[in-house]
GROMACS .gro file of C-alpha atoms in nm:
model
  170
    1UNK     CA    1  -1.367  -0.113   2.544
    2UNK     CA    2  -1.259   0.269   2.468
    3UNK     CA    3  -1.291   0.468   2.199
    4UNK     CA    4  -0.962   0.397   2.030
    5UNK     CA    5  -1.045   0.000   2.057
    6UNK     CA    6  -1.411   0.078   1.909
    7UNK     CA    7  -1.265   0.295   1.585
    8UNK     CA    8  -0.968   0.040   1.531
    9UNK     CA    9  -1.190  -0.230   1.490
   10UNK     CA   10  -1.459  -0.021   1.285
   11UNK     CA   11  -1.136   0.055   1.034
   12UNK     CA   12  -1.029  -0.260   1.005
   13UNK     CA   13  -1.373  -0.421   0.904
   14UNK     CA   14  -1.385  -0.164   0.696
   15UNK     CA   15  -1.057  -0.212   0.543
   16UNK     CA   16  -1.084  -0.564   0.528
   17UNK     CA   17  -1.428  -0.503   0.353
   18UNK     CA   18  -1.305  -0.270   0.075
   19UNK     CA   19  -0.999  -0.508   0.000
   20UNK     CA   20  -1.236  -0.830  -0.031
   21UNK     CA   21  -1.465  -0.589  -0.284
   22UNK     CA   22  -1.143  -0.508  -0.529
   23UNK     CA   23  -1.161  -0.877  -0.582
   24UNK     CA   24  -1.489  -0.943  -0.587
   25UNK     CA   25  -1.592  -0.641  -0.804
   26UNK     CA   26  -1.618  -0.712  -1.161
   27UNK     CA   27  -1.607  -0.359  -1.301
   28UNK     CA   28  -1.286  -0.294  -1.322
   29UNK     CA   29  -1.359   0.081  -1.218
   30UNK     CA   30  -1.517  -0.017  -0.928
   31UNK     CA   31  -1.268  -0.221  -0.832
   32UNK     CA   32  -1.020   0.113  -0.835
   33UNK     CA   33  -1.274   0.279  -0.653
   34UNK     CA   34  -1.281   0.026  -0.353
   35UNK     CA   35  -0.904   0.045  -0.360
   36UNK     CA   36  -0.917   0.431  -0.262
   37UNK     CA   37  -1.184   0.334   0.022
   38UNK     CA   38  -0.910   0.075   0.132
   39UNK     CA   39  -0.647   0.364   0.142
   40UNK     CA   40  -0.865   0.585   0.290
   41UNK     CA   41  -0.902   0.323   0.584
   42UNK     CA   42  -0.551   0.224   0.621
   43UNK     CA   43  -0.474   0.585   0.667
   44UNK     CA   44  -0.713   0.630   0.940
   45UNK     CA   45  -0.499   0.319   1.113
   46UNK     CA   46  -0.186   0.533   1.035
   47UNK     CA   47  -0.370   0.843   1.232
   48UNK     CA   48  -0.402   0.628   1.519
   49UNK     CA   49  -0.083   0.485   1.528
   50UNK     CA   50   0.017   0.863   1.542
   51UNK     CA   51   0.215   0.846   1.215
   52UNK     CA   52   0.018   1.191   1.025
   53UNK     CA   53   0.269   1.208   0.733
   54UNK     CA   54   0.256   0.847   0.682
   55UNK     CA   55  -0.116   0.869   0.654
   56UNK     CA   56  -0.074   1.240   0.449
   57UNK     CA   57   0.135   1.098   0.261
   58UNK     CA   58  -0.034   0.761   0.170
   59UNK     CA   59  -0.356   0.966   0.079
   60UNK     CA   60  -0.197   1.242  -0.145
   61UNK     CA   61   0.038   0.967  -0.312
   62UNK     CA   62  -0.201   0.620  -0.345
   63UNK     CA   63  -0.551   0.759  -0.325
   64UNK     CA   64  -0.472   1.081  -0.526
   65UNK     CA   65  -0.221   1.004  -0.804
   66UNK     CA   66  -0.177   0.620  -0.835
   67UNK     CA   67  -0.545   0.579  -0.810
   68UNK     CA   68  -0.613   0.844  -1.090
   69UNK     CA   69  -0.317   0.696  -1.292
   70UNK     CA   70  -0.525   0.340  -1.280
   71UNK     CA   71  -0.851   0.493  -1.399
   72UNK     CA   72  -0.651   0.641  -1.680
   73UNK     CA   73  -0.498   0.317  -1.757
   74UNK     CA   74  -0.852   0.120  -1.721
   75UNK     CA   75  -1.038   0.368  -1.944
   76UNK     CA   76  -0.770   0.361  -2.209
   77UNK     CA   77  -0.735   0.019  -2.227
   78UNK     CA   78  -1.156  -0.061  -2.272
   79UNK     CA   79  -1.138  -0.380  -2.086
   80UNK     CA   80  -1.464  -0.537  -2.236
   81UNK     CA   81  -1.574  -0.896  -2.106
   82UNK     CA   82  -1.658  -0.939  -2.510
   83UNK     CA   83  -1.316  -0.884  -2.642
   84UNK     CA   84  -1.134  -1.036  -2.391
   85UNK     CA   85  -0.974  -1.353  -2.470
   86UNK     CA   86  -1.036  -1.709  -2.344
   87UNK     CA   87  -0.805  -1.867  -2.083
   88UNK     CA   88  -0.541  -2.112  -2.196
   89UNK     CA   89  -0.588  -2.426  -1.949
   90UNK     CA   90  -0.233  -2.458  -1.911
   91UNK     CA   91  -0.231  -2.074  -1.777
   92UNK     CA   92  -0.520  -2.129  -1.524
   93UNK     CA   93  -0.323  -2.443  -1.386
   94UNK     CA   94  -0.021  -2.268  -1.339
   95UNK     CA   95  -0.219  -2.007  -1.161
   96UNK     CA   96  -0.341  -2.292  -0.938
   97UNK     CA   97   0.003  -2.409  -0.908
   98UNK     CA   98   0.085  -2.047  -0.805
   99UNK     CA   99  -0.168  -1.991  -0.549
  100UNK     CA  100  -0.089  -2.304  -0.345
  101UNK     CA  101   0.288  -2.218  -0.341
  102UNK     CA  102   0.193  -1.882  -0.195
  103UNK     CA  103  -0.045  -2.013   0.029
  104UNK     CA  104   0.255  -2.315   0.147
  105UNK     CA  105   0.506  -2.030   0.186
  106UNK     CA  106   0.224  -1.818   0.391
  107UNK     CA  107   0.133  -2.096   0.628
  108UNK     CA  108   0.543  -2.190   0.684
  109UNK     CA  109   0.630  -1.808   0.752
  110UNK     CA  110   0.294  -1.823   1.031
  111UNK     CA  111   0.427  -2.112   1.117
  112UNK     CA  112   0.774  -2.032   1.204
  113UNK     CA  113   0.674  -1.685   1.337
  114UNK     CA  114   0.442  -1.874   1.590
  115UNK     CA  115   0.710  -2.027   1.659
  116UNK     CA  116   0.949  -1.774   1.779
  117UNK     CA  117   0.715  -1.641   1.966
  118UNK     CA  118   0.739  -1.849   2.233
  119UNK     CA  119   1.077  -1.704   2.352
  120UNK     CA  120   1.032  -1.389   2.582
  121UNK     CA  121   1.169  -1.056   2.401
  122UNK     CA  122   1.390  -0.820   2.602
  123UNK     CA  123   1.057  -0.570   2.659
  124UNK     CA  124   1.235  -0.164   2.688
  125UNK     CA  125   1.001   0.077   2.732
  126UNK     CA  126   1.026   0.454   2.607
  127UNK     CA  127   0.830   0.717   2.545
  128UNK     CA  128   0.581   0.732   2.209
  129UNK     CA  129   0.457   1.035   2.212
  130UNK     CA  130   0.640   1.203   1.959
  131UNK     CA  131   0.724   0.929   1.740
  132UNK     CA  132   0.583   0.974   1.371
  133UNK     CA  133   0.492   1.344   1.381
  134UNK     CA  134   0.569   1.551   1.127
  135UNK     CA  135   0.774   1.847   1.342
  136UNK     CA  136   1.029   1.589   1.408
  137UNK     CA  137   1.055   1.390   1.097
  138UNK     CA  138   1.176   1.744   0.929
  139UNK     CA  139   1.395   1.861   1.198
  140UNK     CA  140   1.584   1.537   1.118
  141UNK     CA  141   1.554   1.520   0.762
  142UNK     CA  142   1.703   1.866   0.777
  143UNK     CA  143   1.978   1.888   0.975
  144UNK     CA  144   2.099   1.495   1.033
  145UNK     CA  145   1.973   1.379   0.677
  146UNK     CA  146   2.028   1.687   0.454
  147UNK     CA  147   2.322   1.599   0.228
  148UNK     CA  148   2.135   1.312   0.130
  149UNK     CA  149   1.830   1.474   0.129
  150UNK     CA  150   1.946   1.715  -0.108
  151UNK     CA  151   2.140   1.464  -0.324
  152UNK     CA  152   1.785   1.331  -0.354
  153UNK     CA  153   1.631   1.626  -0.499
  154UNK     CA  154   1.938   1.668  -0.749
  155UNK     CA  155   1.887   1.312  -0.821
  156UNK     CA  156   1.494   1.364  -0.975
  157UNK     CA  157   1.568   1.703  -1.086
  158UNK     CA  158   1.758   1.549  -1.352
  159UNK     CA  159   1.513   1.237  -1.391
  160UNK     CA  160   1.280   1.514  -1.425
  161UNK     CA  161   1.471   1.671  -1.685
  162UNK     CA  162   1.576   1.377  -1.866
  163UNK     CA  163   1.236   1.253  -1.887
  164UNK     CA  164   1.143   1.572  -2.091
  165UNK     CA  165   1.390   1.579  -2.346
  166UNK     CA  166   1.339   1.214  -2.419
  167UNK     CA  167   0.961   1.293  -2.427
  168UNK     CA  168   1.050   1.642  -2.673
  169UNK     CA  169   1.228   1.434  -2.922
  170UNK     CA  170   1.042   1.355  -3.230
   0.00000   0.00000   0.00000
């Protein structure tokens, strides 16, 4: 077993640990903080998969401003087990109810994917050495992709601008 085999499977018990503890925890704010730990370790799969914006991009963006945008949201909202209201029967049974679908539709997509597998892909073979880094992703998203890249930027520009003048009116 090499290196790469040794720090995949280290990651994913580690991801796989941090996702079973946002459940589990029942501070909400703990339960945030596990989610970071779970980004964290899904970017260090990304790394390794040779995909560095992907992973740059999933720390800056989850871990850095969704995460802080939840611990906003949790603190404002002062989720106390005291306050909080009693469960309706009818609403736990339909989460039941809601569970087992999911599980039903999980099982039938493993299943059918199981399945498939048993016919033999056409296997082509290429090189992967510079798929995912970050040189080439711009060189295309700049010359083959840059009318709709900048289209893009016009696009939220004006969300951006809209945004403010709804927020400045009193």
């Amino acid at each position: 077993m090499g290196i790469a085999a040794i720090l995949f499977w280290i990651l994913s018990v580690l991801t796989i640990f941090s996702a079973i503890m946002v459940v589990v925890s029942k501070n909400p704010v703990h339960s945030v903080l596990w989610l970071i730990a779970t980004f964290f370790a899904i970017s260090g799969h990304y790394i390794m998969m040779n995909a560095q914006f992907l992973a740059i991009v999933n720390i800056i963006v989850y871990a850095g401003a969704i995460m802080v945008l939840f611990l906003f949201v949790i603190m404002l909202m002062n989720l106390n087990s005291n306050t909080e209201p009693r469960k309706n029967i009818w609403a736990k049974l339909i989460g039941v109810i809601s569970a087992g679908m999911l599980l039903w539709i999980l099982i039938s997509v493993v299943r059918t994917y199981s399945d498939q597998t048993k016919a033999h892909p056409q296997i082509t073979t290429f090189n992967t050495g510079n798929i995912g880094l970050i040189k080439n992703l711009g060189q295309v998203l700049f010359t083959q992709y840059a009318l709709p890249f900048e289209l893009c930027s016009v696009l939220f520009l004006s969300a951006m601008i809209g945004a403010i003048v709804i927020g400045k009116k009193n």
